[in-house]
Amino acid sequence: MPLALTDDHRDLADSVAAWARRAAPIEATRDRLDDLAAGKRPEAWDALLRQGLHAIHLPEADGGAGGGLMELAVVAEQLGRALHPGPFLPTVLASGAVAAAPTGLVRSQVLERFVEGATGALVDGPGIAAAPCDGGWTLSGASLPVLGLPGAEIVVVRALTATGEPVWCALTPAAGEVRVEPATDLTRPVGRLVLEGHAVEASAVLAAPSDHAVDLLTATLLAADAAGVARWFVDTIVEYVGTRRQFGVPVGSFQAVQHKIASMLVKAEMICAVAWDAARAGDDTADQQRLAAAQVGLTALPAVVDVAGEGVMLFGGIGFTWEHDAHLYWRRAISLSAVLGEESRWAARLGAVALEADRDFGFVADDALPELRAELATILDAALELPDDGVPASGWGSSRGGRRQEHLAEARLVAPHYPAPWGRAAGPQEQAVIAQEFTRRALAQPSTVIGEWVLPTLLVHGTTEQQQRFLDPTLRGEILWCQLFSEPGAGSDLAGLSTRARKVEGGWLISGQKVWNSMAAEADWGVCLARTDPDAPKHAGISYFLVDMRSQGVDVRPLRQATGLSEFNEVFLDDVFVPDDCLVAEAGAGWRLAVTTLANERLSMGARLSHGSSDLVRAVLDSGDHQASRDAVVEVLGRCVGREMALSALNLRSVLARIDGLDLGAEISVQKVCNAIAQRDNSRDLLRVLGRHALVAVPPTGRHTDDADGPVIDHIGLPAVLVGGGTLEIQLNVIARRVLRLPR
């Protein structure tokens, strides 16, 4: 999915993509690699100026198009996908930094030149020192390698005084020496700026833009270019492995290849989401911009190197040849990642900012939908006056019933996205406002847990009698559910189940064994898949039943896990009678209903993790229970927050796309993979800094709560999450076959 979400942005993206293919095909770029390395303009530069792409982000008062960071990022992504050569990216980095400065004569003069078509480069790294001299400044030193410096007509320089204060100015290349370096990216020149006592009058100094604004600009454009590169690799590889054959079959039918490409897609979508999140931060507060910029340096740019490297390998030997375009994109990926510098620095920076602020992933204003908020205020304030007297569950599920949940169920706020009379048919915006109002009062939104999968299935496929029988009591917390799908012999292959349902007078007798059943020990009802036609094809002979867990023949046995807790169960069914009115839809429709059950989830407003949450890292920092240095733990916090931010960005894009009626295609599968990776890696990173403190495991309490289990138990319990939601490999299979349509 491209970075653009709105109609206007998608139209812009399509227009730029079509123009780039015509104006600068890769064949033409290859013919001019030596000229590009020397800093000469590509033939398409004048055409790009006529399109106005170089000034799309500059203020209208200065002759630009008046667009924002998002519009510029949309352009950068499409040019990155086309491997557009030359000075576009370095120039807009330089002009964007100038535009971020406070208004003044120098700013206006420099922007005027950029609007007219001058090329530029941004020298903002260490190396150039500023010393006061005769009311002005003397600049000396040598910069690190700078993208686009050779051939730049305007060099925007950020020098530092002895006390670390920035001095900004716009120079011509004649102010010093530009040393051309052999560039990693063959389509863009690289050089170093060497200044020896160059004098800058005070009247020529540019008012300093904020560091966080320049960091955000740089990070956003690099990430957008990287998103285009990653998308090119995924699209090109998918096409290649569908036609390339080995051993008489398409290469794309090999599972190892499918998993690699699916992983590439996950990273490409994550890069795009992170770039989009950085672009939308253009008008945010300083802390929000710092969070978004650090996220790019930590996750998006390292990820594009991984995507490109895997892409080259998947092309086989030909991908490493000079003639194949893959190496040109690979070299660009490395170059983009190099601009922001080392990953660990951004992890530490993100961790430090995350100690003071959280990235805002809300998408409705605090005063949106005032009439709904007024209604909610009355309902929720009344709820707070009621006792929270539900019966606590013994596992990790919600409590049973109580006056507070009954009140919220009557107000249709337990599942507000359900249709009336059970919910409010609330769309994403209404759900977000409802979540805000609950949070504002520190009031937990009720959850029906497994019921959140079951009830939507009954809404779609159940009879009126089944809906009336089960929905209201479940929403009030009077009925708890479990899911009887998995079996010891079938694993993730639900269609391979062996539990049988035999037709008898007035109903069915079900026999079999289920496993990994959450809440089965306390559930009132379970949804059960059983085979009703053993002679039918694998998926066709399965039916979907509602089983009273108090029925004769139901034997629930807790499974004690490595943590010492018993959050799951195995369930034995021995000729359990299920009446006809507890068969959902018709016999044989079970697979279709199971897909509905597994696909239904309440709209998620964040990226809360069951394991490896950044909140655990903060708790470890506060307690001092870590053997690593505080700086090392802060860096781990940054890495954990980075993964959570990537998940939240993916989720928010998904919500906004649904509001606009878009189908992102891979969104759910990608989020599941990213969630599993985040929990796995966050939990491991936390364990790494505990040191000897990991010798002590917090004793299990029998109830899974955030404050009951320490970080060691958190890591020991990780497999339950990674297996329970469908293993990473299963999710990669889904992406490869259902999203990318790779050959079987």
JSON list of C-alpha atoms in Angstrom, two decimals, residues 8 18 37 105 107 197 255 264 309 346 355 468 494 560 567 586 601 635 665 674:
[
{"chain": "A", "resi": 8, "resn": "ASP", "atom": "CA", "xyz": [-5.82, 13.97, -3.28]},
{"chain": "A", "resi": 18, "resn": "ALA", "atom": "CA", "xyz": [3.59, 8.12, -14.22]},
{"chain": "A", "resi": 37, "resn": "ALA", "atom": "CA", "xyz": [28.46, 10.92, -9.63]},
{"chain": "A", "resi": 105, "resn": "LEU", "atom": "CA", "xyz": [15.30, 38.52, 4.67]},
{"chain": "A", "resi": 107, "resn": "ARG", "atom": "CA", "xyz": [15.29, 33.07, 4.42]},
{"chain": "A", "resi": 197, "resn": "GLY", "atom": "CA", "xyz": [38.25, 30.39, 7.74]},
{"chain": "A", "resi": 255, "resn": "GLN", "atom": "CA", "xyz": [7.91, -22.20, 1.37]},
{"chain": "A", "resi": 264, "resn": "MET", "atom": "CA", "xyz": [9.84, -8.38, 3.00]},
{"chain": "A", "resi": 309, "resn": "GLY", "atom": "CA", "xyz": [19.50, -7.34, 0.84]},
{"chain": "A", "resi": 346, "resn": "TRP", "atom": "CA", "xyz": [18.36, 6.76, 17.59]},
{"chain": "A", "resi": 355, "resn": "LEU", "atom": "CA", "xyz": [10.47, 8.69, 29.29]},
{"chain": "A", "resi": 468, "resn": "GLN", "atom": "CA", "xyz": [-31.79, -13.02, 21.57]},
{"chain": "A", "resi": 494, "resn": "LEU", "atom": "CA", "xyz": [-8.19, -26.28, 11.85]},
{"chain": "A", "resi": 560, "resn": "ARG", "atom": "CA", "xyz": [-0.22, -25.85, 33.83]},
{"chain": "A", "resi": 567, "resn": "GLU", "atom": "CA", "xyz": [-4.37, -19.94, 31.69]},
{"chain": "A", "resi": 586, "resn": "GLU", "atom": "CA", "xyz": [-26.55, -25.25, 8.53]},
{"chain": "A", "resi": 601, "resn": "GLU", "atom": "CA", "xyz": [-11.95, -8.06, 16.38]},
{"chain": "A", "resi": 635, "resn": "GLU", "atom": "CA", "xyz": [18.23, 2.24, 24.70]},
{"chain": "A", "resi": 665, "resn": "GLY", "atom": "CA", "xyz": [-5.29, -5.73, 1.66]},
{"chain": "A", "resi": 674, "resn": "CYS", "atom": "CA", "xyz": [4.50, -7.19, 13.57]}
]
